[in-house]
GROMACS .gro file of C-alpha atoms in nm:
model
  350
    1UNK     CA    1  -0.435  -0.318   2.450
    2UNK     CA    2  -0.109  -0.133   2.494
    3UNK     CA    3  -0.011   0.222   2.406
    4UNK     CA    4  -0.125   0.590   2.439
    5UNK     CA    5  -0.285   0.807   2.195
    6UNK     CA    6  -0.038   0.978   1.967
    7UNK     CA    7   0.001   1.347   2.009
    8UNK     CA    8   0.102   1.598   1.712
    9UNK     CA    9   0.468   1.610   1.849
   10UNK     CA   10   0.496   1.246   1.827
   11UNK     CA   11   0.368   1.232   1.465
   12UNK     CA   12   0.580   1.541   1.367
   13UNK     CA   13   0.901   1.383   1.515
   14UNK     CA   14   0.826   1.053   1.336
   15UNK     CA   15   0.784   1.216   1.004
   16UNK     CA   16   1.096   1.428   1.057
   17UNK     CA   17   1.296   1.115   1.116
   18UNK     CA   18   1.192   0.959   0.806
   19UNK     CA   19   1.375   1.203   0.583
   20UNK     CA   20   1.719   1.044   0.592
   21UNK     CA   21   1.615   0.690   0.534
   22UNK     CA   22   1.730   0.522   0.225
   23UNK     CA   23   1.443   0.328   0.077
   24UNK     CA   24   1.410   0.063  -0.193
   25UNK     CA   25   1.060  -0.011  -0.318
   26UNK     CA   26   1.006  -0.337  -0.496
   27UNK     CA   27   0.708  -0.486  -0.691
   28UNK     CA   28   0.490  -0.464  -0.990
   29UNK     CA   29   0.408  -0.147  -1.175
   30UNK     CA   30   0.045  -0.134  -1.229
   31UNK     CA   31  -0.151   0.137  -1.426
   32UNK     CA   32  -0.509   0.189  -1.312
   33UNK     CA   33  -0.742   0.295  -1.584
   34UNK     CA   34  -1.078   0.436  -1.493
   35UNK     CA   35  -1.343   0.443  -1.765
   36UNK     CA   36  -1.641   0.653  -1.637
   37UNK     CA   37  -1.973   0.568  -1.778
   38UNK     CA   38  -2.349   0.618  -1.754
   39UNK     CA   39  -2.577   0.328  -1.772
   40UNK     CA   40  -2.824   0.348  -2.055
   41UNK     CA   41  -3.013   0.038  -2.017
   42UNK     CA   42  -3.063  -0.315  -2.125
   43UNK     CA   43  -2.957  -0.411  -2.468
   44UNK     CA   44  -3.252  -0.444  -2.717
   45UNK     CA   45  -3.151  -0.803  -2.812
   46UNK     CA   46  -2.913  -0.919  -2.535
   47UNK     CA   47  -2.923  -0.967  -2.161
   48UNK     CA   48  -2.645  -0.713  -2.140
   49UNK     CA   49  -2.631  -0.359  -1.955
   50UNK     CA   50  -2.524  -0.089  -2.203
   51UNK     CA   51  -2.362   0.209  -2.089
   52UNK     CA   52  -2.249   0.560  -2.242
   53UNK     CA   53  -1.870   0.651  -2.225
   54UNK     CA   54  -1.802   0.973  -2.038
   55UNK     CA   55  -1.429   0.984  -1.996
   56UNK     CA   56  -1.122   0.792  -1.901
   57UNK     CA   57  -0.836   0.853  -1.666
   58UNK     CA   58  -0.502   0.656  -1.654
   59UNK     CA   59  -0.321   0.655  -1.309
   60UNK     CA   60   0.007   0.512  -1.170
   61UNK     CA   61  -0.078   0.252  -0.923
   62UNK     CA   62   0.100  -0.047  -0.774
   63UNK     CA   63   0.452   0.034  -0.672
   64UNK     CA   64   0.445   0.357  -0.859
   65UNK     CA   65   0.186   0.468  -0.598
   66UNK     CA   66   0.390   0.338  -0.313
   67UNK     CA   67   0.710   0.498  -0.441
   68UNK     CA   68   0.533   0.823  -0.470
   69UNK     CA   69   0.393   0.830  -0.128
   70UNK     CA   70   0.729   0.755   0.028
   71UNK     CA   71   0.894   1.030  -0.174
   72UNK     CA   72   0.691   1.290  -0.001
   73UNK     CA   73   0.863   1.181   0.330
   74UNK     CA   74   1.229   1.068   0.249
   75UNK     CA   75   1.488   1.218   0.012
   76UNK     CA   76   1.632   0.889  -0.098
   77UNK     CA   77   1.411   0.652  -0.258
   78UNK     CA   78   1.447   0.411  -0.556
   79UNK     CA   79   1.210   0.179  -0.722
   80UNK     CA   80   1.295  -0.164  -0.891
   81UNK     CA   81   1.042  -0.319  -1.106
   82UNK     CA   82   0.938  -0.444  -1.441
   83UNK     CA   83   0.754  -0.301  -1.751
   84UNK     CA   84   0.609  -0.503  -2.044
   85UNK     CA   85   0.822  -0.549  -2.337
   86UNK     CA   86   0.511  -0.500  -2.562
   87UNK     CA   87   0.294  -0.196  -2.495
   88UNK     CA   88   0.546  -0.068  -2.233
   89UNK     CA   89   0.380   0.277  -2.177
   90UNK     CA   90   0.710   0.387  -2.040
   91UNK     CA   91   0.665   0.754  -2.112
   92UNK     CA   92   0.345   0.751  -1.909
   93UNK     CA   93   0.504   0.538  -1.629
   94UNK     CA   94   0.797   0.776  -1.590
   95UNK     CA   95   0.561   1.082  -1.612
   96UNK     CA   96   0.343   0.937  -1.341
   97UNK     CA   97   0.651   0.869  -1.102
   98UNK     CA   98   0.757   1.140  -0.858
   99UNK     CA   99   1.080   1.280  -1.007
  100UNK     CA  100   1.251   1.240  -0.682
  101UNK     CA  101   1.225   0.857  -0.723
  102UNK     CA  102   1.519   0.699  -0.893
  103UNK     CA  103   1.362   0.396  -1.111
  104UNK     CA  104   1.520   0.086  -1.240
  105UNK     CA  105   1.311  -0.124  -1.478
  106UNK     CA  106   1.362  -0.452  -1.655
  107UNK     CA  107   1.122  -0.572  -1.955
  108UNK     CA  108   0.933  -0.875  -1.930
  109UNK     CA  109   0.911  -1.069  -2.248
  110UNK     CA  110   0.571  -1.131  -2.426
  111UNK     CA  111   0.408  -0.912  -2.167
  112UNK     CA  112   0.248  -0.571  -2.166
  113UNK     CA  113   0.296  -0.331  -1.874
  114UNK     CA  114   0.011  -0.423  -1.632
  115UNK     CA  115  -0.298  -0.229  -1.681
  116UNK     CA  116  -0.608  -0.282  -1.476
  117UNK     CA  117  -0.919  -0.121  -1.642
  118UNK     CA  118  -1.220  -0.057  -1.437
  119UNK     CA  119  -1.554   0.050  -1.579
  120UNK     CA  120  -1.718   0.275  -1.316
  121UNK     CA  121  -2.070   0.446  -1.305
  122UNK     CA  122  -2.012   0.811  -1.308
  123UNK     CA  123  -2.251   0.895  -1.053
  124UNK     CA  124  -2.208   0.645  -0.782
  125UNK     CA  125  -1.857   0.558  -0.858
  126UNK     CA  126  -1.956   0.190  -0.838
  127UNK     CA  127  -1.729  -0.054  -1.031
  128UNK     CA  128  -1.936  -0.229  -1.301
  129UNK     CA  129  -1.665  -0.439  -1.456
  130UNK     CA  130  -1.287  -0.483  -1.442
  131UNK     CA  131  -1.028  -0.609  -1.718
  132UNK     CA  132  -0.665  -0.692  -1.654
  133UNK     CA  133  -0.407  -0.659  -1.921
  134UNK     CA  134  -0.109  -0.872  -1.807
  135UNK     CA  135   0.098  -1.187  -1.846
  136UNK     CA  136   0.084  -1.378  -1.516
  137UNK     CA  137   0.380  -1.610  -1.594
  138UNK     CA  138   0.694  -1.549  -1.389
  139UNK     CA  139   0.977  -1.341  -1.479
  140UNK     CA  140   1.233  -1.559  -1.643
  141UNK     CA  141   1.551  -1.562  -1.853
  142UNK     CA  142   1.768  -1.252  -1.906
  143UNK     CA  143   1.485  -1.028  -1.745
  144UNK     CA  144   1.495  -1.219  -1.431
  145UNK     CA  145   1.868  -1.219  -1.411
  146UNK     CA  146   1.883  -0.832  -1.459
  147UNK     CA  147   1.614  -0.780  -1.193
  148UNK     CA  148   1.791  -0.987  -0.944
  149UNK     CA  149   2.138  -0.816  -1.019
  150UNK     CA  150   1.972  -0.468  -0.975
  151UNK     CA  151   1.803  -0.596  -0.659
  152UNK     CA  152   2.123  -0.721  -0.498
  153UNK     CA  153   2.313  -0.403  -0.584
  154UNK     CA  154   2.036  -0.188  -0.431
  155UNK     CA  155   2.010  -0.368  -0.113
  156UNK     CA  156   2.373  -0.307  -0.031
  157UNK     CA  157   2.299   0.038   0.074
  158UNK     CA  158   1.930   0.045   0.170
  159UNK     CA  159   1.805   0.091   0.515
  160UNK     CA  160   1.458  -0.038   0.454
  161UNK     CA  161   1.315  -0.246   0.160
  162UNK     CA  162   0.940  -0.208   0.099
  163UNK     CA  163   0.803  -0.495  -0.111
  164UNK     CA  164   0.450  -0.453  -0.240
  165UNK     CA  165   0.387  -0.790  -0.394
  166UNK     CA  166   0.069  -0.813  -0.608
  167UNK     CA  167   0.143  -1.154  -0.710
  168UNK     CA  168   0.167  -1.116  -1.098
  169UNK     CA  169   0.506  -1.300  -1.136
  170UNK     CA  170   0.770  -1.030  -1.064
  171UNK     CA  171   0.902  -1.182  -0.725
  172UNK     CA  172   1.021  -1.507  -0.835
  173UNK     CA  173   1.189  -1.771  -0.603
  174UNK     CA  174   1.534  -1.632  -0.683
  175UNK     CA  175   1.431  -1.259  -0.605
  176UNK     CA  176   1.246  -1.391  -0.287
  177UNK     CA  177   1.576  -1.557  -0.177
  178UNK     CA  178   1.780  -1.238  -0.227
  179UNK     CA  179   1.517  -1.021  -0.046
  180UNK     CA  180   1.491  -1.254   0.259
  181UNK     CA  181   1.868  -1.286   0.281
  182UNK     CA  182   2.010  -0.942   0.221
  183UNK     CA  183   1.731  -0.674   0.314
  184UNK     CA  184   1.860  -0.482   0.615
  185UNK     CA  185   1.484  -0.409   0.718
  186UNK     CA  186   1.230  -0.618   0.515
  187UNK     CA  187   0.871  -0.470   0.504
  188UNK     CA  188   0.607  -0.696   0.304
  189UNK     CA  189   0.271  -0.656   0.178
  190UNK     CA  190   0.104  -0.932  -0.033
  191UNK     CA  191  -0.211  -0.818  -0.182
  192UNK     CA  192  -0.494  -1.047  -0.296
  193UNK     CA  193  -0.661  -0.971  -0.624
  194UNK     CA  194  -0.878  -1.138  -0.876
  195UNK     CA  195  -0.578  -1.287  -1.055
  196UNK     CA  196  -0.423  -1.448  -0.750
  197UNK     CA  197  -0.700  -1.516  -0.496
  198UNK     CA  198  -0.629  -1.815  -0.284
  199UNK     CA  199  -0.277  -1.853  -0.434
  200UNK     CA  200  -0.085  -1.552  -0.308
  201UNK     CA  201  -0.056  -1.485   0.077
  202UNK     CA  202   0.196  -1.371   0.341
  203UNK     CA  203   0.317  -1.748   0.362
  204UNK     CA  204   0.509  -1.682   0.045
  205UNK     CA  205   0.780  -1.501   0.246
  206UNK     CA  206   0.975  -1.711   0.511
  207UNK     CA  207   1.072  -1.405   0.715
  208UNK     CA  208   1.014  -1.026   0.743
  209UNK     CA  209   1.078  -0.755   0.992
  210UNK     CA  210   0.726  -0.573   0.922
  211UNK     CA  211   0.421  -0.701   0.758
  212UNK     CA  212   0.115  -0.524   0.665
  213UNK     CA  213  -0.199  -0.695   0.549
  214UNK     CA  214  -0.590  -0.659   0.522
  215UNK     CA  215  -0.767  -0.885   0.785
  216UNK     CA  216  -0.933  -1.094   0.515
  217UNK     CA  217  -0.597  -1.150   0.361
  218UNK     CA  218  -0.453  -1.253   0.706
  219UNK     CA  219  -0.746  -1.493   0.755
  220UNK     CA  220  -0.705  -1.647   0.417
  221UNK     CA  221  -0.325  -1.697   0.494
  222UNK     CA  222  -0.421  -1.866   0.814
  223UNK     CA  223  -0.706  -2.061   0.669
  224UNK     CA  224  -0.918  -1.930   0.955
  225UNK     CA  225  -1.249  -1.732   0.891
  226UNK     CA  226  -1.387  -1.724   1.238
  227UNK     CA  227  -1.099  -1.748   1.477
  228UNK     CA  228  -0.977  -1.483   1.715
  229UNK     CA  229  -0.785  -1.219   1.530
  230UNK     CA  230  -0.536  -1.166   1.796
  231UNK     CA  231  -0.451  -1.522   1.806
  232UNK     CA  232  -0.417  -1.532   1.423
  233UNK     CA  233  -0.167  -1.216   1.436
  234UNK     CA  234   0.035  -1.361   1.709
  235UNK     CA  235   0.087  -1.684   1.517
  236UNK     CA  236   0.171  -1.495   1.196
  237UNK     CA  237   0.402  -1.264   1.382
  238UNK     CA  238   0.598  -1.545   1.539
  239UNK     CA  239   0.618  -1.742   1.210
  240UNK     CA  240   0.770  -1.449   1.014
  241UNK     CA  241   0.988  -1.344   1.312
  242UNK     CA  242   0.832  -0.985   1.269
  243UNK     CA  243   0.891  -0.702   1.500
  244UNK     CA  244   0.563  -0.548   1.400
  245UNK     CA  245   0.249  -0.666   1.230
  246UNK     CA  246  -0.032  -0.435   1.105
  247UNK     CA  247  -0.383  -0.550   1.021
  248UNK     CA  248  -0.606  -0.298   0.831
  249UNK     CA  249  -0.991  -0.350   0.901
  250UNK     CA  250  -1.152  -0.082   0.670
  251UNK     CA  251  -1.385   0.132   0.882
  252UNK     CA  252  -1.266  -0.051   1.185
  253UNK     CA  253  -0.928   0.111   1.165
  254UNK     CA  254  -0.611  -0.095   1.229
  255UNK     CA  255  -0.464  -0.335   1.475
  256UNK     CA  256  -0.095  -0.352   1.539
  257UNK     CA  257   0.093  -0.632   1.722
  258UNK     CA  258   0.440  -0.533   1.861
  259UNK     CA  259   0.660  -0.841   1.946
  260UNK     CA  260   0.714  -0.702   2.290
  261UNK     CA  261   0.446  -0.432   2.334
  262UNK     CA  262   0.139  -0.620   2.254
  263UNK     CA  263  -0.163  -0.498   2.068
  264UNK     CA  264  -0.250  -0.141   1.969
  265UNK     CA  265  -0.585  -0.023   1.817
  266UNK     CA  266  -0.620   0.269   1.601
  267UNK     CA  267  -0.946   0.409   1.474
  268UNK     CA  268  -1.012   0.490   1.104
  269UNK     CA  269  -0.970   0.853   1.039
  270UNK     CA  270  -1.144   0.905   0.699
  271UNK     CA  271  -1.387   1.181   0.673
  272UNK     CA  272  -1.472   1.136   0.310
  273UNK     CA  273  -1.460   0.807   0.128
  274UNK     CA  274  -1.463   0.816  -0.263
  275UNK     CA  275  -1.285   0.483  -0.326
  276UNK     CA  276  -1.078   0.243  -0.128
  277UNK     CA  277  -0.835   0.138  -0.403
  278UNK     CA  278  -0.490   0.244  -0.287
  279UNK     CA  279  -0.572   0.302   0.078
  280UNK     CA  280  -0.375  -0.022   0.178
  281UNK     CA  281  -0.076   0.100  -0.030
  282UNK     CA  282  -0.068   0.430   0.156
  283UNK     CA  283  -0.098   0.276   0.489
  284UNK     CA  284   0.186   0.025   0.403
  285UNK     CA  285   0.403   0.299   0.276
  286UNK     CA  286   0.407   0.524   0.578
  287UNK     CA  287   0.392   0.243   0.845
  288UNK     CA  288   0.683   0.069   0.676
  289UNK     CA  289   0.917   0.375   0.732
  290UNK     CA  290   0.790   0.415   1.090
  291UNK     CA  291   0.847   0.067   1.173
  292UNK     CA  292   1.201   0.075   1.024
  293UNK     CA  293   1.284   0.367   1.262
  294UNK     CA  294   1.123   0.176   1.558
  295UNK     CA  295   0.878   0.447   1.614
  296UNK     CA  296   0.645   0.385   1.902
  297UNK     CA  297   0.365   0.158   1.783
  298UNK     CA  298   0.092   0.395   1.950
  299UNK     CA  299   0.224   0.650   1.682
  300UNK     CA  300   0.249   0.417   1.388
  301UNK     CA  301  -0.122   0.336   1.386
  302UNK     CA  302  -0.252   0.684   1.371
  303UNK     CA  303   0.020   0.764   1.132
  304UNK     CA  304  -0.085   0.495   0.873
  305UNK     CA  305  -0.465   0.589   0.923
  306UNK     CA  306  -0.385   0.948   0.832
  307UNK     CA  307  -0.234   0.838   0.503
  308UNK     CA  308  -0.514   0.592   0.454
  309UNK     CA  309  -0.765   0.874   0.500
  310UNK     CA  310  -0.599   1.097   0.233
  311UNK     CA  311  -0.593   0.796  -0.008
  312UNK     CA  312  -0.976   0.711   0.011
  313UNK     CA  313  -1.071   1.072  -0.027
  314UNK     CA  314  -0.981   1.056  -0.411
  315UNK     CA  315  -1.044   0.828  -0.699
  316UNK     CA  316  -0.774   0.564  -0.702
  317UNK     CA  317  -0.418   0.699  -0.702
  318UNK     CA  318  -0.508   1.038  -0.835
  319UNK     CA  319  -0.307   1.203  -0.565
  320UNK     CA  320  -0.034   1.092  -0.345
  321UNK     CA  321  -0.024   1.129   0.039
  322UNK     CA  322   0.093   1.478   0.112
  323UNK     CA  323   0.324   1.534   0.402
  324UNK     CA  324   0.183   1.881   0.474
  325UNK     CA  325  -0.176   1.774   0.482
  326UNK     CA  326  -0.091   1.477   0.698
  327UNK     CA  327   0.081   1.709   0.961
  328UNK     CA  328  -0.200   1.969   0.933
  329UNK     CA  329  -0.476   1.695   1.006
  330UNK     CA  330  -0.275   1.563   1.300
  331UNK     CA  331  -0.244   1.909   1.446
  332UNK     CA  332  -0.625   1.950   1.397
  333UNK     CA  333  -0.685   1.631   1.566
  334UNK     CA  334  -0.474   1.705   1.867
  335UNK     CA  335  -0.631   2.051   1.906
  336UNK     CA  336  -0.995   1.888   1.905
  337UNK     CA  337  -0.867   1.622   2.154
  338UNK     CA  338  -0.740   1.919   2.388
  339UNK     CA  339  -1.054   2.115   2.378
  340UNK     CA  340  -1.261   1.790   2.455
  341UNK     CA  341  -1.027   1.730   2.749
  342UNK     CA  342  -1.065   2.087   2.880
  343UNK     CA  343  -1.430   2.064   2.846
  344UNK     CA  344  -1.444   1.754   3.066
  345UNK     CA  345  -1.200   1.898   3.326
  346UNK     CA  346  -1.427   2.235   3.325
  347UNK     CA  347  -1.735   2.021   3.378
  348UNK     CA  348  -1.580   1.818   3.668
  349UNK     CA  349  -1.464   2.153   3.826
  350UNK     CA  350  -1.816   2.318   3.810
   0.00000   0.00000   0.00000
């Protein structure tokens, strides 16, 4: 494994360099609704669990969350996405979006804005059931033309294009062709969910400069459950022509592969885990910016995991990754490592 442990100065320098990047975020807007309940018991006449409603919370997820994370680190970020023509919820979408993000929306016909409602046990926060409100059909007609025109225009001045593709019909073949042909630095993440499992993987993209995915999603793409992860990563990197590939592995942290530098392992840094939804988006957002700047891979892994640690400490996307908190945690980690090193040296001296 290559690389050295990132110091606070390395992470601070990486974060400072992100400020001037011109970033375009592309992908589906998703609203995450959490309905908190208390289980009462089995229905008297049906084999059904009955719960008592406690409260509900609507959050900006999908590319809203990705763009909000990025807005903390760069002064020039825009979002290109779609809302539903029916039940658009545009007022909420715009209120959930960081005011520093310039948004362009098209309107998908015969579709609501995507809402993913999750019924959650209020005590354990375990999910009981999920319901998707969406139209899975591809964007078409005038909406697709308008979307592709906005995409083409934005790519002319973008330093980096961050594509969070959730597989709900926004990124059509035409849009895919524009992204792959004209993005100066293309970062991709294709997420598996209940609506696209088995149909939506990294293979949708013929090329990328940077890719970030979960290990299970990478294995699905490779059709290889038990094979060596490193071998799968190298084959994927070569096929996409990537400079860098990040694989997230939950509590095992992340593994990066650089086309020249080899593999880099970074441990998970979460101290509190409330929920994992949104963690991958946070890691993807920060590592995309770092990859576009050719930051040393030994820094990219810890930087992404610091972002992921913030994301899992709250319910869903209740709070975006905060730049100040990330740097404070990096400073704390480095101080702890210095104390440990001094202790070892003192013991050796004694």
